[in-house]
PDB file of C-alpha atoms in Angstrom:
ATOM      1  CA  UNK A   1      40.154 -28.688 -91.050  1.00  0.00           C
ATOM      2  CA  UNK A   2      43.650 -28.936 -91.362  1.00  0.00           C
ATOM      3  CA  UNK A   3      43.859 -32.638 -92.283  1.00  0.00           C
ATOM      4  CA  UNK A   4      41.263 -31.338 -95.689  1.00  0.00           C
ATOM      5  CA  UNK A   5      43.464 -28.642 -96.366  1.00  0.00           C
ATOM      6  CA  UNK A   6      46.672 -31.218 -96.369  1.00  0.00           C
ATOM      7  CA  UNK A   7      44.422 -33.693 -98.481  1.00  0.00           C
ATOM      8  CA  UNK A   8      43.203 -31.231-100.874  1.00  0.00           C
ATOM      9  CA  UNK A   9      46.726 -29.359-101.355  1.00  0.00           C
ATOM     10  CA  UNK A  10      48.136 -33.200-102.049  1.00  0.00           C
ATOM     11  CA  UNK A  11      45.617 -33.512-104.940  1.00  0.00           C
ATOM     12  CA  UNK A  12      45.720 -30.521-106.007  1.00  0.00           C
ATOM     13  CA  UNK A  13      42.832 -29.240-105.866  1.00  0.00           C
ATOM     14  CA  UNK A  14      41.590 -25.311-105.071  1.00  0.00           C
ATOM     15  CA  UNK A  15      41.276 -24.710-101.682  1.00  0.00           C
ATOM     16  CA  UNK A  16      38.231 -22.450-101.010  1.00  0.00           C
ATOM     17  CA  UNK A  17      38.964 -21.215 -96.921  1.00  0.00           C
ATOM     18  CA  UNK A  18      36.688 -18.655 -95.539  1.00  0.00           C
ATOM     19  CA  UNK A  19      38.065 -14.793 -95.230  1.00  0.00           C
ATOM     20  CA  UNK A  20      37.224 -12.549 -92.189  1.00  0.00           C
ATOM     21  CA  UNK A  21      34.866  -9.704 -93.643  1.00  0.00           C
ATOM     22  CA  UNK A  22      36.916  -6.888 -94.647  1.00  0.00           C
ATOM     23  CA  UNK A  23      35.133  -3.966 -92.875  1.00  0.00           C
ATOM     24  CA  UNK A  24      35.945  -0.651 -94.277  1.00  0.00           C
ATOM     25  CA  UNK A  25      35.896   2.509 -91.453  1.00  0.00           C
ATOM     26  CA  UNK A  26      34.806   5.731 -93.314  1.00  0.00           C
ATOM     27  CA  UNK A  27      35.989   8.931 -92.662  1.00  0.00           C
ATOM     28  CA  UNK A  28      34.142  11.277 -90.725  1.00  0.00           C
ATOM     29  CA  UNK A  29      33.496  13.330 -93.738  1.00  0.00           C
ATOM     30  CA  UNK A  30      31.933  10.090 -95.630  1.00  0.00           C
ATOM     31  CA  UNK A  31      29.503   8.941 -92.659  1.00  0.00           C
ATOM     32  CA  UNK A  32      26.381   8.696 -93.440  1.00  0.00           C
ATOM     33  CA  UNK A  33      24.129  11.387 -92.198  1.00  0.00           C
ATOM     34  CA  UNK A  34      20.637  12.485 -92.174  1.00  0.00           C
ATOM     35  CA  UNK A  35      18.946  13.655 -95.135  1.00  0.00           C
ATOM     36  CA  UNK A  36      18.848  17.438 -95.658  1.00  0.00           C
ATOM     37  CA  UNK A  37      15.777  16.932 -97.436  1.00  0.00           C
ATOM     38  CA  UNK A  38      14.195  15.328 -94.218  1.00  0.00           C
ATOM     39  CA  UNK A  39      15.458  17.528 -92.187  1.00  0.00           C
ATOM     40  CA  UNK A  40      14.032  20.500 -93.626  1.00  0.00           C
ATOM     41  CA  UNK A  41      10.488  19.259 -93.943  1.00  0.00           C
ATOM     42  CA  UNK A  42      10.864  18.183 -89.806  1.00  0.00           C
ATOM     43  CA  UNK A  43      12.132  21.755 -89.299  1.00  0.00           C
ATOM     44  CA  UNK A  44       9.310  22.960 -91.518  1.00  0.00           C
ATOM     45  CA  UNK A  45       6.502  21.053 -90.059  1.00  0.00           C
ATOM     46  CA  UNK A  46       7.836  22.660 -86.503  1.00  0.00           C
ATOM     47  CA  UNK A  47       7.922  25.806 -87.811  1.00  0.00           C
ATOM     48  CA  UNK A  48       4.681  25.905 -89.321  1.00  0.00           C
ATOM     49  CA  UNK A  49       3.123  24.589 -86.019  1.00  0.00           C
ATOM     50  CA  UNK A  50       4.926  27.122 -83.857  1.00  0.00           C
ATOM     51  CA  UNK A  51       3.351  29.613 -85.845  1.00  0.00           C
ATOM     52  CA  UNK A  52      -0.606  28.426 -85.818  1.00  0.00           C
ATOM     53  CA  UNK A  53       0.151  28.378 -82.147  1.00  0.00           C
ATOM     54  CA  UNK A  54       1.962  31.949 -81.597  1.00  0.00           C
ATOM     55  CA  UNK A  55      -0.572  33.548 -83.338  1.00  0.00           C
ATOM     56  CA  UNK A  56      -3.736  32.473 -81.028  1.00  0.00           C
ATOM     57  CA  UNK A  57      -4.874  35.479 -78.151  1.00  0.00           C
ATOM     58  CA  UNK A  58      -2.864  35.459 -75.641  1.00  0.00           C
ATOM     59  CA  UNK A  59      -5.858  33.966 -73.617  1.00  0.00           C
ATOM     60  CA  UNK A  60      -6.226  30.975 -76.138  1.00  0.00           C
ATOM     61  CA  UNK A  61      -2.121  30.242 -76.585  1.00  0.00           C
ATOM     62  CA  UNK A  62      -0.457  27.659 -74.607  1.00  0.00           C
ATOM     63  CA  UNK A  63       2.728  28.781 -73.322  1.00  0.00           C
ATOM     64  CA  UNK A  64       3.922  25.533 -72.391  1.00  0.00           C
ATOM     65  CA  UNK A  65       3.046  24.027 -75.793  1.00  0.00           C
ATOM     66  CA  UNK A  66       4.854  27.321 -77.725  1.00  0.00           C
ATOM     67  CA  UNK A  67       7.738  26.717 -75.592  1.00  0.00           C
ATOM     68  CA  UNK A  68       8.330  23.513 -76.575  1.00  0.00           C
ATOM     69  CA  UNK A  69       8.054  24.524 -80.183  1.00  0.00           C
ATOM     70  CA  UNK A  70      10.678  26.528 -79.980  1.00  0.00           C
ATOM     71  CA  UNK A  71      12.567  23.463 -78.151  1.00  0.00           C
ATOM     72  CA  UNK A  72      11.373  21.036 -81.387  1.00  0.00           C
ATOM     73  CA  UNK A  73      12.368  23.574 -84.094  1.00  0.00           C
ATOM     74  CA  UNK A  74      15.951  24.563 -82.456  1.00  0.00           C
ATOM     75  CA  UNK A  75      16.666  20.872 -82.280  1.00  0.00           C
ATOM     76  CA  UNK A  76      15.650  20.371 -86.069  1.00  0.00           C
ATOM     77  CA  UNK A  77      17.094  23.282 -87.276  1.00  0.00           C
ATOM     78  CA  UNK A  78      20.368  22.696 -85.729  1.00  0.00           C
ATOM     79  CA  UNK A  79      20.035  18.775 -87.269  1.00  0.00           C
ATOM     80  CA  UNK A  80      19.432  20.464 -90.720  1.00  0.00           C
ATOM     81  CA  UNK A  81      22.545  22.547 -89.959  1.00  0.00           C
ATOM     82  CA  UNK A  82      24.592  19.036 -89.240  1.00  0.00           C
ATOM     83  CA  UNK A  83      23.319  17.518 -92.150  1.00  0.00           C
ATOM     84  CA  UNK A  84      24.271  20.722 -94.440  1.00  0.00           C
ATOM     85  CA  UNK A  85      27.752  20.068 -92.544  1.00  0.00           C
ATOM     86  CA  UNK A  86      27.924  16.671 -93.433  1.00  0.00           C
ATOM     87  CA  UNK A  87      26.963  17.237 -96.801  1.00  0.00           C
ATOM     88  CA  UNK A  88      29.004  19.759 -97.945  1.00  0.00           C
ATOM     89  CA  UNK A  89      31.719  17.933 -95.951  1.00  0.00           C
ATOM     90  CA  UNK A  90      30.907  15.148 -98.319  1.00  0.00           C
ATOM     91  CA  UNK A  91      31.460  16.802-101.005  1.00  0.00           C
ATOM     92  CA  UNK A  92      34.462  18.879-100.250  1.00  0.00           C
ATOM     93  CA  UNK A  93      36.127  14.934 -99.924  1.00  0.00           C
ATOM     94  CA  UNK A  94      34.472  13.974-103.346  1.00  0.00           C
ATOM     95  CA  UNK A  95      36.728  16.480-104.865  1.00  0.00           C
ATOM     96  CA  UNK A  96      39.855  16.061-102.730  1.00  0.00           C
ATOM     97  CA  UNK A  97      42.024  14.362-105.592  1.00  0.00           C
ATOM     98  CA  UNK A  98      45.401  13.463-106.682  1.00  0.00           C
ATOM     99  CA  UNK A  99      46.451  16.720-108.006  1.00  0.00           C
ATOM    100  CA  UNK A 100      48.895  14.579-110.320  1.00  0.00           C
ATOM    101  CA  UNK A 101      45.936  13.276-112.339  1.00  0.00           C
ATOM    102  CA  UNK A 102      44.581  16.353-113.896  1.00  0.00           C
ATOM    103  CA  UNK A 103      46.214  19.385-115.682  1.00  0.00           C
ATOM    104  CA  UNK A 104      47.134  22.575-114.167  1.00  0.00           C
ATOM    105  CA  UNK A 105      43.934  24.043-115.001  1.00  0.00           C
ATOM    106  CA  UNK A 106      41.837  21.131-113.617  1.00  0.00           C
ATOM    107  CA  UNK A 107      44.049  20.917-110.680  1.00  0.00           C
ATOM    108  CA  UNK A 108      43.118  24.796-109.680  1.00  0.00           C
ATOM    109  CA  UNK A 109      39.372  24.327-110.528  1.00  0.00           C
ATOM    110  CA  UNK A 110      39.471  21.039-107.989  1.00  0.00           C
ATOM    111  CA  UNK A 111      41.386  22.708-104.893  1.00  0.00           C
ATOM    112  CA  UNK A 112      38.574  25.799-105.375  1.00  0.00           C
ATOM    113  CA  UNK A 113      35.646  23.485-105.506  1.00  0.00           C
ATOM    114  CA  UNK A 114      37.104  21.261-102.509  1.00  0.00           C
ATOM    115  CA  UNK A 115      38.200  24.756-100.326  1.00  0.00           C
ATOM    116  CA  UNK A 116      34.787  26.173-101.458  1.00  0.00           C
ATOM    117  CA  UNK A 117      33.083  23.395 -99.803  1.00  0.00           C
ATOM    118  CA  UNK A 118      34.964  22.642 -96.546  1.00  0.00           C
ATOM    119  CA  UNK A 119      34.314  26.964 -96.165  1.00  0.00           C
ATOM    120  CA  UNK A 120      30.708  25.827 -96.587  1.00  0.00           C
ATOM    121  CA  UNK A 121      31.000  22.934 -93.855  1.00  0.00           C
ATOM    122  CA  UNK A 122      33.000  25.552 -91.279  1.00  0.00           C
ATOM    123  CA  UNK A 123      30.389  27.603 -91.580  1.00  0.00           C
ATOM    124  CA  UNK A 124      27.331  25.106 -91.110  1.00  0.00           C
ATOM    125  CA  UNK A 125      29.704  23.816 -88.390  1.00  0.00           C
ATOM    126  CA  UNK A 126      29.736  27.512 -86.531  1.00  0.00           C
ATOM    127  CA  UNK A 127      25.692  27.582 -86.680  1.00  0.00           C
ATOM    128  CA  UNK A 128      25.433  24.095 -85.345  1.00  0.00           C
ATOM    129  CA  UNK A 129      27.618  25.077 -82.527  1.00  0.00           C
ATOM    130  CA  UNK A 130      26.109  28.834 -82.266  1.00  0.00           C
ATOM    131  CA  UNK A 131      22.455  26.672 -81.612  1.00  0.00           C
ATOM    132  CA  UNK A 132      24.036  24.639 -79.347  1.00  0.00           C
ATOM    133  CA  UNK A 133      25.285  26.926 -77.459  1.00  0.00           C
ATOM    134  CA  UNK A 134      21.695  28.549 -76.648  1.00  0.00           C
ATOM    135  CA  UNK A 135      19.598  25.105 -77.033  1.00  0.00           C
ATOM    136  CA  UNK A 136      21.505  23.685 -73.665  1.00  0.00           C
ATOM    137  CA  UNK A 137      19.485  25.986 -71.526  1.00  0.00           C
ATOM    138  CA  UNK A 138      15.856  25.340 -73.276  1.00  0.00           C
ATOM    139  CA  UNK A 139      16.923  21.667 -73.950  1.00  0.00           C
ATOM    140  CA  UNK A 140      17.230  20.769 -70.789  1.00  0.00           C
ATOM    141  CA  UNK A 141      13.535  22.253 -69.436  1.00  0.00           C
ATOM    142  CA  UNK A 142      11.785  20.514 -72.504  1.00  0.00           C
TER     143      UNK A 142
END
């Protein structure tokens, strides 16, 4: 390889060399997350079957079965809650800008929409956490 390189640099000719990929790490606010969309309709289809179930007789219900409904729809409901998170997170980066670029006016309106945002990730971040919290127990007998 090096002797073409010599050759072709004497001739002048381009030199085409291959480049390691450049691989770009996103931030943890940019990684890609579920879809809140999907997530809901999981945490919907859950819900919906916990409730066909809870409202048989007691004699007809299966407690084992309406157990792990509960189980199902915690776990989707706190992955809707990390997706909100991650979306809102998202977005709250989207409008993280240069201040310099924009006028006073448009600088304000940016910083509210980015603060309003990461307020709206906190939060989504304080229900994940709040069904974590009581999901260890049931998770574990699921």
């Amino acid at each position: 390889m090096a002797e073409d390189l010599a050759a072709a640099e004497a001739r002048h000719l381009p030199v085409i060399a291959a480049q390691p990929t450049l691989r770009l790490e996103l931030p943890e606010a940019l990684q890609q997350a579920p879809s809140r969309l999907d997530m809901c309709s999981k945490c919907a289809r859950a819900v919906q079957q916990l409730d066909r179930e809870a409202r048989k007789p007691v004699g007809q219900r299966d407690e084992e079965l309406v157990h792990k409904l509960h189980v199902k729809r915690n776990r989707w409901g706190l992955a809707n809650a990390q997706a909100l998170r991650a979306a809102y997170k998202h977005s709250a980066a989207d409008w993280d800008r240069d201040p310099r670029q924009c006028c006073g006016a448009a600088q304000w309106a940016t910083q509210r929409i980015a603060t309003s945002f990461r307020a709206l990730a906190d939060f989504y971040n304080q229900v994940a956490l709040q069904q974590v919290r009581p999901g260890c127990a049931a998770g574990g007998a699921a």
